[in-house]
CSV table of C-alpha atoms and ligand atoms in Angstrom, one decimal:
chain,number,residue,atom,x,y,z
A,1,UNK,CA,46.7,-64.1,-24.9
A,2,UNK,CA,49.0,-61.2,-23.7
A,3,UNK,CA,48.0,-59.1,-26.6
A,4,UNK,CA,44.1,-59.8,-26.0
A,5,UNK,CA,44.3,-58.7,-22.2
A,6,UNK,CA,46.4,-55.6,-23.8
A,7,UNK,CA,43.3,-54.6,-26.2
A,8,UNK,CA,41.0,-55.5,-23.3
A,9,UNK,CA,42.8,-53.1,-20.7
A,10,UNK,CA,43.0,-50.5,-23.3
A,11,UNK,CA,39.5,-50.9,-24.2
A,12,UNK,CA,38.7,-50.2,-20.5
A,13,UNK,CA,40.5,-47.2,-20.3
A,14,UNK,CA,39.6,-45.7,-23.4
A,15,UNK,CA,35.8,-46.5,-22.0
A,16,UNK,CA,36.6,-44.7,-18.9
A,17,UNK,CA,37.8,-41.8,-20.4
A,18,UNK,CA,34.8,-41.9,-22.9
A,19,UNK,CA,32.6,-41.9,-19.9
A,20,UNK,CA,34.8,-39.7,-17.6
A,21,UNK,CA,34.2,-37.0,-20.4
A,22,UNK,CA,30.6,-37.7,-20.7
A,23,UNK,CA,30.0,-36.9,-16.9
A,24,UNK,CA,32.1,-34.0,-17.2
A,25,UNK,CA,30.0,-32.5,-19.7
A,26,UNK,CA,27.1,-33.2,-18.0
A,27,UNK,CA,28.0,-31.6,-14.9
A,28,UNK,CA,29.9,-29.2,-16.6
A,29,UNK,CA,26.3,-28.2,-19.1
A,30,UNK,CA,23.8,-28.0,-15.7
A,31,UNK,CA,26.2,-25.7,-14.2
A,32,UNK,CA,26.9,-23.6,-16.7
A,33,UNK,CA,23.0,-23.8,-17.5
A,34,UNK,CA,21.6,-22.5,-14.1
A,35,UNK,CA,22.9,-18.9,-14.4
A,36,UNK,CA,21.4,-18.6,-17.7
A,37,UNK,CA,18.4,-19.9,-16.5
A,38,UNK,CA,18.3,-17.7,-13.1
A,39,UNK,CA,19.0,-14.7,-15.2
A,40,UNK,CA,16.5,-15.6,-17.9
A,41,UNK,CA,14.2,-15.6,-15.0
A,42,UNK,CA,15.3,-12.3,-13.8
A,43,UNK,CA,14.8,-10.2,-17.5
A,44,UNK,CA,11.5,-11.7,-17.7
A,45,UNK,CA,11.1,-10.2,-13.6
A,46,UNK,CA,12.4,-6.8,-14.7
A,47,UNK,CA,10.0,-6.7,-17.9
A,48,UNK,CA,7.2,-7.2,-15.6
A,49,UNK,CA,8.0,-4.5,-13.3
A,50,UNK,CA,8.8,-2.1,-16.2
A,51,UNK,CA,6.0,-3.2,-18.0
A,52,UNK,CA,4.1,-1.7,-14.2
A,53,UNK,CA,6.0,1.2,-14.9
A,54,UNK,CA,5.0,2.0,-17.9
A,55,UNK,CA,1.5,1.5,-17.6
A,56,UNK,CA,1.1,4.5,-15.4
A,57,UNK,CA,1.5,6.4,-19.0
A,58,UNK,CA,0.0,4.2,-21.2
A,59,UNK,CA,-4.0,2.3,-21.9
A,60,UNK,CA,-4.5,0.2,-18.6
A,61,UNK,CA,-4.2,-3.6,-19.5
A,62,UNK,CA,-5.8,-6.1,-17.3
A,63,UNK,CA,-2.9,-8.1,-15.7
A,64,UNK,CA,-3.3,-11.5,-13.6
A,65,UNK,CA,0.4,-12.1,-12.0
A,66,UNK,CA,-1.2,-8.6,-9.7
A,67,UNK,CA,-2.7,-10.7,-7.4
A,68,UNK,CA,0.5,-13.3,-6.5
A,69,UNK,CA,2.9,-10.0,-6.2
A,70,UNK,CA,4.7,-9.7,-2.5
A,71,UNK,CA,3.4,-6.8,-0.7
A,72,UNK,CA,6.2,-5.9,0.9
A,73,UNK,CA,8.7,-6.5,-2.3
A,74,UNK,CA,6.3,-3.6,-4.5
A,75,UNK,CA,7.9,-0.1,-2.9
A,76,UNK,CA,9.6,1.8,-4.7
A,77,UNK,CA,12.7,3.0,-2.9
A,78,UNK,CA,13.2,7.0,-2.7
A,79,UNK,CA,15.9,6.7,-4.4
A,80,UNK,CA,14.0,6.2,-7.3
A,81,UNK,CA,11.4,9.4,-6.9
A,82,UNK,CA,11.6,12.4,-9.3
A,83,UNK,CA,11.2,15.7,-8.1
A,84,UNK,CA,8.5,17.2,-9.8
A,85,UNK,CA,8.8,21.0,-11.2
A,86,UNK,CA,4.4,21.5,-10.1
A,87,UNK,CA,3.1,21.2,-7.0
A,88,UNK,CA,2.0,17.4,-6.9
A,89,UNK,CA,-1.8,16.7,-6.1
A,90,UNK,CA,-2.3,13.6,-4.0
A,91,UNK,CA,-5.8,11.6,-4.3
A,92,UNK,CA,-6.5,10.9,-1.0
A,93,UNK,CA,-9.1,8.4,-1.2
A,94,UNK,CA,-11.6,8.5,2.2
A,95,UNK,CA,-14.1,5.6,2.8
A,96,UNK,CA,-15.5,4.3,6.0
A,97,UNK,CA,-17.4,0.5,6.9
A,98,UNK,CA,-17.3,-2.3,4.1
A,99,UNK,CA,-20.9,-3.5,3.3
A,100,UNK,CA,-24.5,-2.1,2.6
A,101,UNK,CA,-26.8,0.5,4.3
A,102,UNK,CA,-25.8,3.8,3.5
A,103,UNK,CA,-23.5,6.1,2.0
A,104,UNK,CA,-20.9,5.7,4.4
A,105,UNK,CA,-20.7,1.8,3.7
A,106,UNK,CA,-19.1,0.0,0.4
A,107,UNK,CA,-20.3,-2.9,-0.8
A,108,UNK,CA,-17.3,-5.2,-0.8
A,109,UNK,CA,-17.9,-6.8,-4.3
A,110,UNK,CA,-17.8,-2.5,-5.4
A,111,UNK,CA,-14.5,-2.1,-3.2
A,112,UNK,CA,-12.8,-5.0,-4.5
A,113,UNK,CA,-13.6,-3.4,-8.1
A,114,UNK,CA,-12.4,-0.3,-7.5
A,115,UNK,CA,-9.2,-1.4,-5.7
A,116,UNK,CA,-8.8,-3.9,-8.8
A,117,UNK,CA,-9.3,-0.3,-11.2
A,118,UNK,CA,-6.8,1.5,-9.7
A,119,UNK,CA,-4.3,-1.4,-10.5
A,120,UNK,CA,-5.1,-1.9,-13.5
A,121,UNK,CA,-4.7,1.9,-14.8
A,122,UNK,CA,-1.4,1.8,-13.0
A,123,UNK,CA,-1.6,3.1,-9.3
A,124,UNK,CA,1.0,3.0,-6.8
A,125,UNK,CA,-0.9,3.0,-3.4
A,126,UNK,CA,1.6,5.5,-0.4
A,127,UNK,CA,2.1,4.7,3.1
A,128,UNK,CA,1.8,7.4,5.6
A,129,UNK,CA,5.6,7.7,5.5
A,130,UNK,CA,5.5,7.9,1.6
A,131,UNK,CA,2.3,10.6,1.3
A,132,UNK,CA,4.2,12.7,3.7
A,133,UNK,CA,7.5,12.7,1.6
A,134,UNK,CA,5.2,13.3,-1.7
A,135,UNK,CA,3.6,16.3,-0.4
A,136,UNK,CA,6.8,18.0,2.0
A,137,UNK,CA,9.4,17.0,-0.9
A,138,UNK,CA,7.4,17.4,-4.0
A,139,UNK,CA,8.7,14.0,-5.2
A,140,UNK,CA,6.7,11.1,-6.6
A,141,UNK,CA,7.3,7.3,-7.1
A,142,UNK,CA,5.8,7.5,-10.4
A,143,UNK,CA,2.7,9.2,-12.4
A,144,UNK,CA,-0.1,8.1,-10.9
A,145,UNK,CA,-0.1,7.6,-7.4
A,146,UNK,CA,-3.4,7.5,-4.4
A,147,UNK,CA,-3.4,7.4,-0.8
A,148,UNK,CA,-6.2,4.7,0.1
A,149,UNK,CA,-7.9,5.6,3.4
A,150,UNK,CA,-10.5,4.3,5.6
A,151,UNK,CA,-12.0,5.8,8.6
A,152,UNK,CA,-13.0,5.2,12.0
A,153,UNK,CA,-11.3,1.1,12.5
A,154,UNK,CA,-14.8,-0.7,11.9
A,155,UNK,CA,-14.5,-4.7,12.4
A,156,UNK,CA,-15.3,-5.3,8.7
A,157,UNK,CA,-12.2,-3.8,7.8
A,158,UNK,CA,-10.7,-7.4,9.3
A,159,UNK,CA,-13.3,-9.3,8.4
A,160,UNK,CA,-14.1,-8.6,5.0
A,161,UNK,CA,-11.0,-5.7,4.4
A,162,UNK,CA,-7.8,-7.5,5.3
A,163,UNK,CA,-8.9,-10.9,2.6
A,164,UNK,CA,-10.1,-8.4,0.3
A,165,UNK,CA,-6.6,-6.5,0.2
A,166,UNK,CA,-4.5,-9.1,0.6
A,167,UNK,CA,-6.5,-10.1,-2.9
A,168,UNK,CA,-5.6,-7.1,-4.3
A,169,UNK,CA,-2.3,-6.2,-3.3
A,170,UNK,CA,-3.6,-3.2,-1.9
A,171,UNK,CA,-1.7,-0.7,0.5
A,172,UNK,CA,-4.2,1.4,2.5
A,173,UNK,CA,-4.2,3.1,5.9
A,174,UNK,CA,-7.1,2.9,8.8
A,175,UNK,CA,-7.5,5.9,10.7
A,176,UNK,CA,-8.4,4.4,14.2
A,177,UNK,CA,-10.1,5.7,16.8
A,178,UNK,CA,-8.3,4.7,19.5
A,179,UNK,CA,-10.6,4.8,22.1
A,180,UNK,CA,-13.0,2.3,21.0
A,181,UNK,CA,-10.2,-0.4,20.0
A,182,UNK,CA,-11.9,-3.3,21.5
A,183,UNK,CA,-15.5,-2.5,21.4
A,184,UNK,CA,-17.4,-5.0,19.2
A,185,UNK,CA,-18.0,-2.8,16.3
A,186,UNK,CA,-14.2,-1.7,16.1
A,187,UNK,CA,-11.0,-3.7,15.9
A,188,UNK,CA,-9.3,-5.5,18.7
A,189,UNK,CA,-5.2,-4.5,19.4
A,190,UNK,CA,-4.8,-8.1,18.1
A,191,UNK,CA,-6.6,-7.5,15.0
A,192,UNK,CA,-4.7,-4.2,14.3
A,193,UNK,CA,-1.0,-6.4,15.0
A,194,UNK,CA,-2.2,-8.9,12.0
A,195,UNK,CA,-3.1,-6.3,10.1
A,196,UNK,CA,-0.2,-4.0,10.2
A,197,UNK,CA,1.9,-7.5,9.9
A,198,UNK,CA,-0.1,-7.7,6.6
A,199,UNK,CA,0.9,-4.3,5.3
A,200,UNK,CA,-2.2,-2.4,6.8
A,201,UNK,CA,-0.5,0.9,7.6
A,202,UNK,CA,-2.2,3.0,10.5
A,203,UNK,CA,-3.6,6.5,11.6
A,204,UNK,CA,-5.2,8.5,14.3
A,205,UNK,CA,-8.9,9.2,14.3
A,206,UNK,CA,-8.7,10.6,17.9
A,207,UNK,CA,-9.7,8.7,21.1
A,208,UNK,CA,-13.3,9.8,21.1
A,209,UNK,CA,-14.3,10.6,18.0
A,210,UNK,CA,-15.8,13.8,18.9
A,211,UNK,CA,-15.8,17.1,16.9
A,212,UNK,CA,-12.8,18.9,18.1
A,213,UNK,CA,-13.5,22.3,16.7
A,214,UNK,CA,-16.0,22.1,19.5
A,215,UNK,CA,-14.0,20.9,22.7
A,216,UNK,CA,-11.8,23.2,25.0
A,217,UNK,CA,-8.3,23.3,24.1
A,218,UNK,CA,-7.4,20.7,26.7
A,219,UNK,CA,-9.6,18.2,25.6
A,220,UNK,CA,-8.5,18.7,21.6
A,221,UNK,CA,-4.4,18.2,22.9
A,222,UNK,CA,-5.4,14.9,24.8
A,223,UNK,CA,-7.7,13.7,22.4
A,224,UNK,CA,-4.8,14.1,20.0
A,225,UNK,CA,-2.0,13.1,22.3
A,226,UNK,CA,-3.1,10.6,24.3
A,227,UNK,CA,-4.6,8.5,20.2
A,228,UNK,CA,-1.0,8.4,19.1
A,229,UNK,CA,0.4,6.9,22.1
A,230,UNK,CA,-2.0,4.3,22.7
A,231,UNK,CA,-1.8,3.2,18.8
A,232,UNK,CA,2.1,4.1,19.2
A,233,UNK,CA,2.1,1.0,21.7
A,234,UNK,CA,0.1,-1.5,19.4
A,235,UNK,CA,1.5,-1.0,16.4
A,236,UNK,CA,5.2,0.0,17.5
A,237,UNK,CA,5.0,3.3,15.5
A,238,UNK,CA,4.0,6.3,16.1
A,239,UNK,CA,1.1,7.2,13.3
A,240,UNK,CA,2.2,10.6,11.2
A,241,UNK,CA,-1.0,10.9,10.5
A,242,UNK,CA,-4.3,12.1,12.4
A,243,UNK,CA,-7.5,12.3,10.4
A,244,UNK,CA,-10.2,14.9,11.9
A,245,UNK,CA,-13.4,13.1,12.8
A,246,UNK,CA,-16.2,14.9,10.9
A,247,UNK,CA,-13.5,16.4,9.1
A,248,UNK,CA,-13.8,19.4,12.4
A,249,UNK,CA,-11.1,21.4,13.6
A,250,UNK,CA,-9.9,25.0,14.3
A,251,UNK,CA,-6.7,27.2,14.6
A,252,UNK,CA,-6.2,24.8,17.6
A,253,UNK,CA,-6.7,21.9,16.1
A,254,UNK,CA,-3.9,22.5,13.6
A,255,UNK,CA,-0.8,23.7,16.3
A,256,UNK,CA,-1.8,21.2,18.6
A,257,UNK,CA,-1.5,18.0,16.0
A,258,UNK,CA,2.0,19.7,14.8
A,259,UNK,CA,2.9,19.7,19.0
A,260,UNK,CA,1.7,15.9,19.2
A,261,UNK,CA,4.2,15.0,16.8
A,262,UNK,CA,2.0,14.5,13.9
A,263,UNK,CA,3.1,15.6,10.0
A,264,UNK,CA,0.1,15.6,8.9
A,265,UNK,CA,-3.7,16.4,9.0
A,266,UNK,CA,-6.5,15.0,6.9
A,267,UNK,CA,-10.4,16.7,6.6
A,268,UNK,CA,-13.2,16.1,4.7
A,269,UNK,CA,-12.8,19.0,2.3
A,270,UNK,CA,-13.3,17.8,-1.0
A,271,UNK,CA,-10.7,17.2,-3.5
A,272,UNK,CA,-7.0,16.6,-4.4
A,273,UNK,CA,-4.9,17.1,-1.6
A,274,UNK,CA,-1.7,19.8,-2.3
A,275,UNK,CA,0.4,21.2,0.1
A,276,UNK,CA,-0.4,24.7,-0.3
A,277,UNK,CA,-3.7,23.4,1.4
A,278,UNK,CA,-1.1,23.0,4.7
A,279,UNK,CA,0.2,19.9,6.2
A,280,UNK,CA,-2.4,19.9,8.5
A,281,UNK,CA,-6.1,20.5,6.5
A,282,UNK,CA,-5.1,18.2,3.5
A,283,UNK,CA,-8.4,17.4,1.4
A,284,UNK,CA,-9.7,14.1,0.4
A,285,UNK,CA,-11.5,12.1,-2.1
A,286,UNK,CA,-14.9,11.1,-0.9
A,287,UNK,CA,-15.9,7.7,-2.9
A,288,UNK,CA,-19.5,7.0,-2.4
A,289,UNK,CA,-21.0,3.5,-3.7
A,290,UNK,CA,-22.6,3.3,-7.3
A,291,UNK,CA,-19.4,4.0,-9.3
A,292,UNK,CA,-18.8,3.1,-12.6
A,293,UNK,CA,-15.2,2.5,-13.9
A,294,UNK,CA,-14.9,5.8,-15.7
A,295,UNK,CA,-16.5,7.7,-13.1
A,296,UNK,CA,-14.4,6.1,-10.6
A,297,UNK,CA,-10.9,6.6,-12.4
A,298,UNK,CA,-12.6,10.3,-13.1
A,299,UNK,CA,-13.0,10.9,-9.7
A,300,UNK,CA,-9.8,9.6,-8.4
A,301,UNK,CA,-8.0,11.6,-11.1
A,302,UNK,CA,-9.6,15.2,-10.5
A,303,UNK,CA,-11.2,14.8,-6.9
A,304,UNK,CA,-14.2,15.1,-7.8
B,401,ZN,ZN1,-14.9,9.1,11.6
């Protein structure tokens, strides 16, 4: 009897060691596993991104994981900017209203193409903050880079915009005209909050949209002072930018914007922006509806 309890005990213990060693290896597996698996998710994270990188040199590829990218996450910090040994030409893209009508409008089934275009040959979309340090320091994120802009704040840039580039995962930057924030053709404050909280960056367009080649010198300072503090207290930052409505301005025009505290000036002249043009009379990209692809990569390539 006292040998079978024995066996019995011994049985027991050998089970529990058996099984103590199975758990162990369990737990020991699924932690040992999750690193592997965390960093098997991360090379497959740092392909992607390099695979962005490189298609700024190579045959654009359509690509659908665009669309689910953060916004916010896609910058490329300045630490990673080359200096380029050639002045660097920026397209700076200039539209106006989202729909149909005229010239001036884009039908938003053509916008979302286009915006879709540029990310599939590879473009990195600036900020303000990022145009101004491409142009003053020379330096670029990568290859092909284009500053998207939109004049004059109409509402369809929230209506139909803001889904649009969220779509996209596209940066751009709405020159406002601050005086007419509110009006029932432009944007409200509020609307210009959620869209700067969604990555919409934003510009001066002056308070009255007037042609400020053609006002006194008073008028053009306040027109351009008084744009940057109102939008300065919706959005929390002061816009670098001021964009020229009608693309107008003088001598004036130019010393006054630097006094305002803007860094830089956009117009209507067509064509690749370079600073050699100045700081303050940068050129833009004028994209009219009826674009194909080709013509459309064309013309944001060469500016014209
Ligand atoms: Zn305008």
């Amino acid at each position: 009897m006292k040998k079978t309890r024995r066996v019995v005990v011994a049985s027991l213990i050998a089970l529990l060691v058996i099984l103590g060693g199975i758990v162990g290896g369990v737990t020991y597996y699924r932690h040992a596993a999750q690193p592997v698996v965390r960093d098997r998710v991360a090379r497959v994270r740092t392909r992607a991104n390099s695979s962005t990188s490189r298609q700024a040199s190579s045959q654009p590829k359509p690509r659908k994981n665009v669309v689910q990218a953060a916004v916010t996450s896609d910058r490329i910090p300045l630490s990673k900017w080359q200096k380029q040994s050639t002045p660097v030409q920026l397209p700076i893209l200039m539209y106006h209203d989202i729909g149909q009508g005229n010239t001036l409008m884009m039908p938003a089934d053509q916008l979302k193409n286009q915006l879709t275009w540029l990310k599939q040959a590879g473009y990195y979309e600036l900020t303000p903050a990022e145009a101004y340090t491409v142009l003053s320091e020379n330096k670029v994120p990568q290859a092909k880079i284009v500053w998207i802009t939109f004049d004059d704040g109409y509402r369809s840039m929230y209506t139909t915009g803001l889904p649009l580039f969220k779509a996209t995962n596209s940066r751009v930057t709405i020159n406002e005209i601050s005086g007419s924030v509110g009006s029932n053709w432009n944007l409200t404050a509020e609307m210009i909050k959620t869209m700067q909280q969604n990555n919409v960056d934003f510009a001066s367009h002056t308070v009255s949209h007037l042609e400020l080649n053609k006002l006194p010198n008073a008028r053009q300072q306040m027109e351009l002072t008084n744009s940057r503090q109102t939008l300065a207290q919706i959005t929390g930052t002061a816009p670098n930018t001021i964009a020229y409505p009608v693309g107008r301005y003088n001598v004036v025009t130019l010393q006054y914007a630097k006094a305002a505290g803007y860094q830089m000036g956009l117009t209507t002249t067509p064509g690749l922006a370079a600073a050699s043009q100045g700081m303050y009379a940068l050129h833009r990209v004028r994209v009219n509806p009826g674009q194909t692809q080709a013509g459309f990569l064309n013309l944001v390539q060469h500016g014209y």
